[in-house]
Coordinates of N, CA, C and O in Angstrom, one line a residue:
M17 N 32.9 54.4 -18.4 CA 31.6 53.7 -18.1 C 30.5 54.3 -18.8 O 30.5 55.5 -19.1
F18 N 29.5 53.5 -19.1 CA 28.3 54.0 -19.8 C 27.1 53.3 -19.2 O 27.2 52.2 -18.7
K19 N 25.9 53.9 -19.3 CA 24.7 53.4 -18.7 C 23.9 52.7 -19.8 O 23.8 53.1 -20.9
I20 N 23.4 51.5 -19.4 CA 22.4 50.8 -20.3 C 21.3 50.4 -19.4 O 21.4 49.5 -18.5
G21 N 20.2 51.0 -19.5 CA 19.0 50.8 -18.6 C 19.5 51.0 -17.2 O 20.0 52.1 -16.8
T22 N 19.3 50.0 -16.3 CA 19.7 50.2 -14.9 C 21.0 49.5 -14.6 O 21.4 49.4 -13.5
V23 N 21.8 49.2 -15.7 CA 23.0 48.5 -15.5 C 24.2 49.4 -15.9 O 24.2 50.0 -16.9
T24 N 25.2 49.5 -15.0 CA 26.4 50.2 -15.4 C 27.4 49.2 -15.9 O 27.7 48.2 -15.3
V25 N 27.9 49.5 -17.1 CA 28.8 48.6 -17.8 C 30.2 49.2 -17.9 O 30.3 50.4 -18.3
M26 N 31.2 48.5 -17.5 CA 32.6 49.0 -17.7 C 32.9 48.8 -19.2 O 32.7 47.8 -19.7
A27 N 33.4 49.8 -19.8 CA 33.8 49.7 -21.2 C 34.9 48.7 -21.4 O 35.9 48.7 -20.6
A28 N 34.7 47.8 -22.3 CA 35.7 46.8 -22.5 C 37.1 47.3 -22.9 O 38.1 46.6 -22.7
V29 N 37.1 48.5 -23.5 CA 38.4 49.1 -23.9 C 39.2 49.6 -22.7 O 40.3 50.1 -22.9
A30 N 38.6 49.6 -21.5 CA 39.3 50.2 -20.4 C 40.6 49.5 -20.0 O 41.5 50.1 -19.4
L31 N 40.6 48.2 -20.2 CA 41.8 47.4 -19.8 C 42.4 46.7 -21.0 O 41.6 46.2 -21.9
A32 N 43.7 46.5 -21.1 CA 44.3 45.8 -22.2 C 43.9 44.4 -22.3 O 43.9 43.8 -23.4
A33 N 43.4 43.8 -21.2 CA 43.0 42.4 -21.3 C 41.7 42.2 -22.0 O 41.4 41.1 -22.4
F34 N 41.0 43.2 -22.3 CA 39.7 43.1 -23.0 C 39.9 43.6 -24.4 O 40.7 44.4 -24.8
S35 N 39.0 43.1 -25.3 CA 39.0 43.4 -26.7 C 38.4 44.8 -26.8 O 37.8 45.4 -25.9
T36 N 38.5 45.4 -28.0 CA 37.9 46.7 -28.2 C 36.5 46.7 -28.6 O 35.9 47.8 -28.8
S37 N 35.8 45.6 -28.7 CA 34.4 45.6 -29.1 C 33.6 45.1 -27.8 O 34.0 44.2 -27.1
A38 N 32.5 45.8 -27.7 CA 31.6 45.5 -26.5 C 30.2 45.7 -27.0 O 29.9 46.6 -27.7
S39 N 29.3 44.8 -26.6 CA 27.9 45.0 -26.8 C 27.2 44.5 -25.6 O 27.7 43.8 -24.7
A40 N 26.0 45.0 -25.4 CA 25.2 44.7 -24.2 C 23.8 44.5 -24.5 O 23.2 45.1 -25.4
D41 N 23.1 43.6 -23.8 CA 21.7 43.3 -23.9 C 21.0 44.5 -23.1 O 21.3 44.6 -21.9
T42 N 20.2 45.3 -23.8 CA 19.6 46.4 -23.1 C 18.3 46.1 -22.4 O 17.8 46.9 -21.6
G43 N 17.8 44.9 -22.5 CA 16.6 44.5 -21.8 C 16.9 43.7 -20.6 O 17.9 43.2 -20.4
P44 N 15.9 43.6 -19.7 CA 16.1 42.8 -18.5 C 16.0 41.3 -18.8 O 15.4 41.0 -19.9
A45 N 16.6 40.5 -18.0 CA 16.4 39.1 -18.1 C 14.9 38.7 -18.0 O 14.2 39.5 -17.5
R46 N 14.6 37.5 -18.4 CA 13.1 37.1 -18.3 C 12.6 37.2 -16.9 O 11.4 37.5 -16.7
D47 N 13.4 37.1 -15.9 CA 12.9 37.1 -14.5 C 13.1 38.5 -13.9 O 13.0 38.7 -12.7
G48 N 13.4 39.5 -14.7 CA 13.5 40.9 -14.3 C 14.9 41.3 -13.7 O 15.0 42.5 -13.3
A49 N 15.9 40.5 -13.8 CA 17.2 40.9 -13.2 C 17.9 41.8 -14.2 O 17.8 41.7 -15.4
A50 N 18.5 42.8 -13.7 CA 19.4 43.7 -14.5 C 20.5 42.9 -15.0 O 21.1 42.1 -14.2
R51 N 21.0 43.0 -16.2 CA 22.0 42.2 -16.7 C 22.8 42.8 -17.9 O 22.3 43.7 -18.5
T52 N 23.9 42.3 -18.1 CA 24.6 42.5 -19.4 C 24.8 41.1 -19.9 O 25.2 40.2 -19.1
S53 N 24.6 40.9 -21.2 CA 24.7 39.5 -21.6 C 25.9 39.2 -22.5 O 26.2 38.1 -22.7
S54 N 26.5 40.3 -23.0 CA 27.7 40.0 -23.8 C 28.7 41.2 -23.8 O 28.6 42.0 -24.7
V55 N 29.5 41.2 -22.8 CA 30.7 42.1 -22.9 C 31.8 41.2 -23.4 O 32.3 40.3 -22.7
S56 N 32.1 41.4 -24.7 CA 33.1 40.6 -25.4 C 34.5 40.8 -24.8 O 35.0 41.9 -24.8
V57 N 35.1 39.8 -24.3 CA 36.4 39.9 -23.7 C 37.4 38.8 -24.2 O 36.9 37.8 -24.6
Q58 N 38.6 39.1 -24.0 CA 39.6 38.0 -24.2 C 39.8 37.5 -22.8 O 39.8 38.2 -21.8
Q59 N 40.1 36.2 -22.7 CA 40.2 35.5 -21.5 C 41.3 36.2 -20.6 O 42.4 36.4 -21.1
G60 N 41.1 36.4 -19.4 CA 42.0 37.0 -18.5 C 41.4 37.4 -17.2 O 40.2 37.4 -17.0
P61 N 42.2 37.7 -16.2 CA 41.6 38.1 -14.9 C 41.0 39.4 -15.0 O 41.4 40.2 -15.9
W62 N 39.9 39.7 -14.2 CA 39.2 40.9 -14.3 C 38.7 41.3 -12.9 O 38.0 40.5 -12.3
A63 N 39.0 42.5 -12.4 CA 38.5 43.0 -11.2 C 38.6 42.0 -10.0 O 37.7 41.8 -9.3
G64 N 39.8 41.4 -9.9 CA 40.0 40.4 -8.8 C 39.5 39.0 -9.0 O 39.6 38.2 -8.2
C65 N 38.9 38.7 -10.2 CA 38.4 37.4 -10.5 C 39.3 36.7 -11.4 O 39.4 37.1 -12.6
P66 N 40.0 35.6 -11.0 CA 40.9 34.9 -11.8 C 40.2 34.1 -12.9 O 39.1 33.7 -12.8
V67 N 41.0 33.8 -13.9 CA 40.5 32.9 -15.0 C 40.1 31.6 -14.4 O 40.8 31.0 -13.6
G68 N 39.0 31.1 -14.8 CA 38.5 29.7 -14.4 C 37.5 29.8 -13.3 O 36.9 28.8 -12.9
A69 N 37.3 31.0 -12.7 CA 36.4 31.1 -11.5 C 35.1 31.8 -11.9 O 35.0 32.5 -12.9
V70 N 34.1 31.6 -11.1 CA 32.9 32.4 -11.1 C 33.0 33.2 -9.8 O 33.1 32.6 -8.7
C71 N 32.9 34.5 -9.9 CA 33.1 35.3 -8.7 C 31.8 36.1 -8.4 O 31.1 36.7 -9.2
L72 N 31.5 36.1 -7.1 CA 30.3 36.8 -6.5 C 30.9 38.0 -5.8 O 31.7 37.9 -4.9
Y73 N 30.5 39.2 -6.2 CA 31.1 40.4 -5.7 C 30.3 40.9 -4.4 O 29.1 40.5 -4.3
K74 N 30.8 41.7 -3.6 CA 30.2 42.2 -2.4 C 29.1 43.2 -2.7 O 28.2 43.4 -1.8
G75 N 29.1 43.7 -3.8 CA 28.0 44.7 -4.2 C 27.8 44.7 -5.7 O 28.2 43.8 -6.4
S76 N 27.2 45.8 -6.2 CA 26.8 45.9 -7.6 C 27.9 46.7 -8.4 O 27.6 47.1 -9.5
T77 N 29.1 46.9 -7.8 CA 30.2 47.5 -8.6 C 31.4 46.6 -8.5 O 31.6 45.8 -7.6
W78 N 32.3 46.7 -9.5 CA 33.5 46.0 -9.5 C 34.4 46.4 -8.3 O 35.1 45.5 -7.8
E79 N 34.3 47.6 -7.9 CA 35.1 48.1 -6.8 C 34.7 47.6 -5.5 O 35.5 47.6 -4.5
S80 N 33.5 47.0 -5.4 CA 33.1 46.4 -4.1 C 34.0 45.2 -3.7 O 34.0 44.8 -2.6
G81 N 34.6 44.6 -4.7 CA 35.5 43.4 -4.4 C 34.8 42.1 -4.4 O 33.6 42.0 -4.2
V82 N 35.6 41.1 -4.6 CA 35.1 39.7 -4.7 C 34.8 39.2 -3.2 O 35.6 39.3 -2.3
D83 N 33.6 38.7 -3.1 CA 33.2 38.1 -1.8 C 33.4 36.6 -1.8 O 34.0 36.0 -0.8
K84 N 33.1 35.9 -2.9 CA 33.2 34.5 -3.0 C 33.6 34.1 -4.4 O 33.3 34.7 -5.3
M85 N 34.5 33.0 -4.4 CA 34.9 32.4 -5.7 C 34.5 31.0 -5.8 O 34.6 30.3 -4.8
F86 N 33.9 30.6 -6.9 CA 33.5 29.2 -7.1 C 34.3 28.6 -8.2 O 34.5 29.2 -9.3
W87 N 34.9 27.4 -8.0 CA 35.8 26.8 -8.9 C 35.3 25.5 -9.5 O 35.9 25.0 -10.5
S88 N 34.3 24.9 -8.9 CA 33.9 23.5 -9.4 C 32.5 23.5 -9.9 O 31.7 24.3 -9.4
Y89 N 32.2 22.6 -10.8 CA 30.9 22.4 -11.3 C 30.0 21.9 -10.2 O 30.4 21.2 -9.3
G90 N 28.7 22.2 -10.3 CA 27.7 21.8 -9.3 C 27.2 23.0 -8.5 O 27.4 24.2 -8.9
A91 N 26.4 22.8 -7.5 CA 25.7 23.8 -6.7 C 26.6 24.3 -5.6 O 27.3 23.4 -4.9
H92 N 26.6 25.5 -5.3 CA 27.3 26.1 -4.2 C 26.3 26.9 -3.4 O 25.8 28.0 -3.8
N93 N 26.0 26.5 -2.2 CA 25.0 27.1 -1.3 C 25.5 28.4 -0.7 O 26.7 28.5 -0.5
L94 N 24.6 29.4 -0.6 CA 25.0 30.7 -0.1 C 24.3 30.9 1.3 O 23.2 30.3 1.5
S95 N 24.9 31.6 2.2 CA 24.2 32.0 3.4 C 24.6 33.5 3.7 O 25.8 33.9 3.4
N96 N 23.7 34.3 4.2 CA 23.9 35.7 4.5 C 24.4 36.5 3.3 O 25.3 37.3 3.5
V97 N 23.9 36.2 2.2 CA 24.2 36.9 0.9 C 22.9 37.7 0.5 O 21.9 37.1 0.2
Y98 N 23.0 39.0 0.6 CA 21.8 39.9 0.3 C 22.2 41.0 -0.5 O 23.4 41.4 -0.6
G99 N 21.2 41.7 -1.1 CA 21.4 42.9 -1.8 C 21.8 42.7 -3.3 O 22.0 41.6 -3.7
S100 N 22.0 43.8 -3.9 CA 22.4 43.8 -5.3 C 23.9 43.4 -5.5 O 24.7 44.1 -4.8
R101 N 24.2 42.4 -6.3 CA 25.6 41.9 -6.4 C 25.9 41.6 -7.9 O 24.9 41.2 -8.6
I102 N 27.1 41.6 -8.2 CA 27.6 41.1 -9.5 C 28.0 39.7 -9.4 O 28.7 39.3 -8.4
L103 N 27.5 38.8 -10.3 CA 28.0 37.5 -10.5 C 28.7 37.4 -11.8 O 28.0 37.5 -12.9
F104 N 30.0 37.2 -11.8 CA 30.8 37.2 -13.0 C 31.3 35.8 -13.4 O 32.0 35.2 -12.5
N105 N 31.0 35.3 -14.6 CA 31.5 34.0 -15.0 C 32.8 34.2 -15.8 O 32.7 34.5 -17.0
N106 N 33.9 33.9 -15.2 CA 35.2 34.0 -15.8 C 35.7 32.6 -16.1 O 37.0 32.4 -16.1
Q107 N 34.9 31.6 -16.3 CA 35.3 30.3 -16.6 C 35.7 30.2 -18.1 O 35.4 31.0 -18.9
V108 N 36.3 29.1 -18.4 CA 36.8 28.8 -19.8 C 36.0 27.5 -20.3 O 35.5 26.7 -19.5
A109 N 35.9 27.4 -21.6 CA 35.3 26.2 -22.2 C 36.0 24.9 -21.7 O 37.2 24.9 -21.4
D110 N 35.2 23.8 -21.6 CA 35.7 22.6 -21.2 C 35.4 21.5 -22.2 O 34.2 21.2 -22.4
G111 N 36.4 21.0 -22.9 CA 36.1 20.0 -23.9 C 35.2 20.5 -25.1 O 34.4 19.8 -25.7
G112 N 35.4 21.8 -25.3 CA 34.6 22.5 -26.4 C 33.2 22.9 -26.0 O 32.5 23.5 -26.8
R113 N 32.8 22.6 -24.8 CA 31.5 23.0 -24.3 C 31.6 24.2 -23.4 O 32.5 24.4 -22.6
P114 N 30.6 25.1 -23.5 CA 30.7 26.3 -22.7 C 30.4 26.0 -21.2 O 29.6 25.2 -20.9
A115 N 31.2 26.7 -20.4 CA 31.0 26.6 -19.0 C 30.1 27.7 -18.5 O 30.4 28.9 -18.7
L116 N 28.9 27.4 -18.0 CA 27.9 28.3 -17.6 C 27.7 28.5 -16.1 O 28.1 27.6 -15.4
A117 N 27.1 29.5 -15.7 CA 26.7 29.8 -14.3 C 25.3 30.3 -14.2 O 24.8 31.0 -15.1
T118 N 24.6 30.0 -13.1 CA 23.3 30.6 -12.9 C 23.0 30.7 -11.4 O 23.6 30.0 -10.6
E119 N 22.0 31.5 -11.1 CA 21.6 31.7 -9.7 C 20.4 30.8 -9.5 O 19.6 30.6 -10.4
C120 N 20.2 30.3 -8.3 CA 19.1 29.3 -8.0 C 18.4 29.8 -6.7 O 19.0 30.3 -5.8
Y121 N 17.1 29.7 -6.7 CA 16.3 30.2 -5.6 C 16.3 29.2 -4.5 O 16.0 29.6 -3.3
Q122 N 16.6 27.9 -4.7 CA 16.7 26.9 -3.6 C 18.1 26.5 -3.4 O 19.0 26.7 -4.2
Y123 N 18.3 25.9 -2.2 CA 19.7 25.4 -1.9 C 19.9 24.2 -2.8 O 19.0 23.6 -3.4
N124 N 21.2 23.8 -2.9 CA 21.6 22.7 -3.7 C 21.3 22.7 -5.2 O 21.1 21.7 -5.9
G125 N 21.2 24.0 -5.7 CA 20.9 24.1 -7.2 C 19.5 23.9 -7.6 O 19.3 23.6 -8.8
G126 N 18.5 24.1 -6.8 CA 17.1 23.9 -7.2 C 16.5 25.2 -7.7 O 16.8 26.2 -7.2
N127 N 15.5 25.0 -8.6 CA 14.8 26.2 -9.1 C 15.7 27.3 -9.6 O 15.6 28.4 -9.1
C128 N 16.5 27.0 -10.6 CA 17.5 28.0 -11.1 C 16.9 28.9 -12.2 O 15.9 28.5 -12.8
V129 N 17.5 30.0 -12.3 CA 17.2 31.0 -13.3 C 17.4 30.3 -14.7 O 18.4 29.6 -14.9
S130 N 16.5 30.4 -15.6 CA 16.6 29.7 -16.9 C 17.5 30.3 -17.9 O 17.8 29.7 -18.9
D131 N 18.0 31.5 -17.6 CA 18.8 32.3 -18.5 C 20.3 32.3 -17.9 O 20.6 33.1 -17.1
P132 N 21.1 31.3 -18.3 CA 22.5 31.2 -17.7 C 23.4 32.4 -18.1 O 23.1 33.1 -19.1
I133 N 24.4 32.6 -17.3 CA 25.4 33.5 -17.6 C 26.5 32.9 -18.4 O 27.1 31.9 -17.9
D134 N 26.8 33.4 -19.6 CA 27.8 32.8 -20.5 C 29.2 33.1 -19.9 O 29.4 33.9 -19.1
M135 N 30.2 32.4 -20.5 CA 31.5 32.6 -20.2 C 31.9 34.1 -20.5 O 31.4 34.7 -21.4
Y136 N 32.7 34.7 -19.6 CA 33.3 36.0 -19.7 C 32.2 37.1 -19.6 O 32.4 38.2 -20.2
T137 N 31.1 36.8 -19.0 CA 30.0 37.8 -18.9 C 29.5 37.8 -17.4 O 29.9 37.0 -16.6
Y138 N 28.7 38.8 -17.1 CA 28.2 38.9 -15.8 C 26.8 39.4 -15.7 O 26.2 39.8 -16.7
R139 N 26.2 39.2 -14.6 CA 24.8 39.7 -14.3 C 24.8 40.4 -12.9 O 25.5 39.9 -12.0
T140 N 24.1 41.4 -12.8 CA 23.8 42.1 -11.6 C 22.4 41.9 -11.2 O 21.5 42.1 -12.0
R141 N 22.2 41.4 -10.0 CA 20.8 41.1 -9.5 C 20.8 41.2 -8.0 O 21.8 41.2 -7.3
N142 N 19.6 41.3 -7.5 CA 19.3 41.3 -6.0 C 19.4 39.8 -5.6 O 18.6 39.0 -6.0
F143 N 20.2 39.5 -4.6 CA 20.4 38.2 -4.1 C 19.6 37.8 -2.9 O 19.8 36.8 -2.2
D144 N 18.6 38.7 -2.5 CA 17.8 38.4 -1.3 C 17.1 37.1 -1.4 O 16.9 36.4 -0.4
Q145 N 16.7 36.6 -2.6 CA 16.0 35.4 -2.7 C 16.8 34.3 -3.3 O 16.3 33.2 -3.6
I146 N 18.1 34.5 -3.6 CA 19.0 33.5 -4.2 C 19.7 32.7 -3.1 O 20.3 33.3 -2.2
N147 N 19.6 31.4 -3.2 CA 20.2 30.6 -2.1 C 21.3 29.7 -2.6 O 22.0 29.0 -1.8
S148 N 21.6 29.6 -3.9 CA 22.8 28.9 -4.4 C 23.1 29.4 -5.8 O 22.4 30.1 -6.5
V149 N 24.4 29.1 -6.1 CA 24.9 29.4 -7.5 C 25.3 28.1 -8.0 O 26.0 27.2 -7.4
K150 N 25.0 27.9 -9.3 CA 25.3 26.6 -10.0 C 26.2 26.8 -11.2 O 25.9 27.6 -12.0
L151 N 27.2 26.0 -11.2 CA 28.2 26.0 -12.4 C 28.0 24.7 -13.1 O 27.9 23.6 -12.5
Y152 N 27.9 24.8 -14.5 CA 27.7 23.5 -15.2 C 28.2 23.7 -16.7 O 28.4 24.9 -17.1
L153 N 28.3 22.7 -17.4 CA 28.6 22.7 -18.8 C 27.4 22.8 -19.7 O 26.4 22.1 -19.4
G154 N 27.4 23.6 -20.7 CA 26.3 23.8 -21.6 C 26.2 22.6 -22.7 O 27.1 21.8 -22.8

């Protein structure tokens, strides 16, 4: 593992499922969330998150385990979800279009973060003010 700002990133070479190249966005997202924007991976399951899912972890480490899995496009409302958590987009492209995920401040996918999470990447943020997760095609 190595540190980038306030984000701890698992080296992509740690598992055979991942490629040997990794890069990370060293700055915060526009809304101040700690993030990694591009850990280059080959498609595969990672830290309990199967291919095709978007996984919300119980905490800010992979070891915290998956709390919720989202499989379908659209908004997924959250309740009793607080603190710093990883949201990992392990979706695959659909019809050549990227499958994206984002956090939303309102229920039913309203007032979403403008910087989506790309496929095979994740973001760590405080979910105290997040009320839904939205999956959609780019």
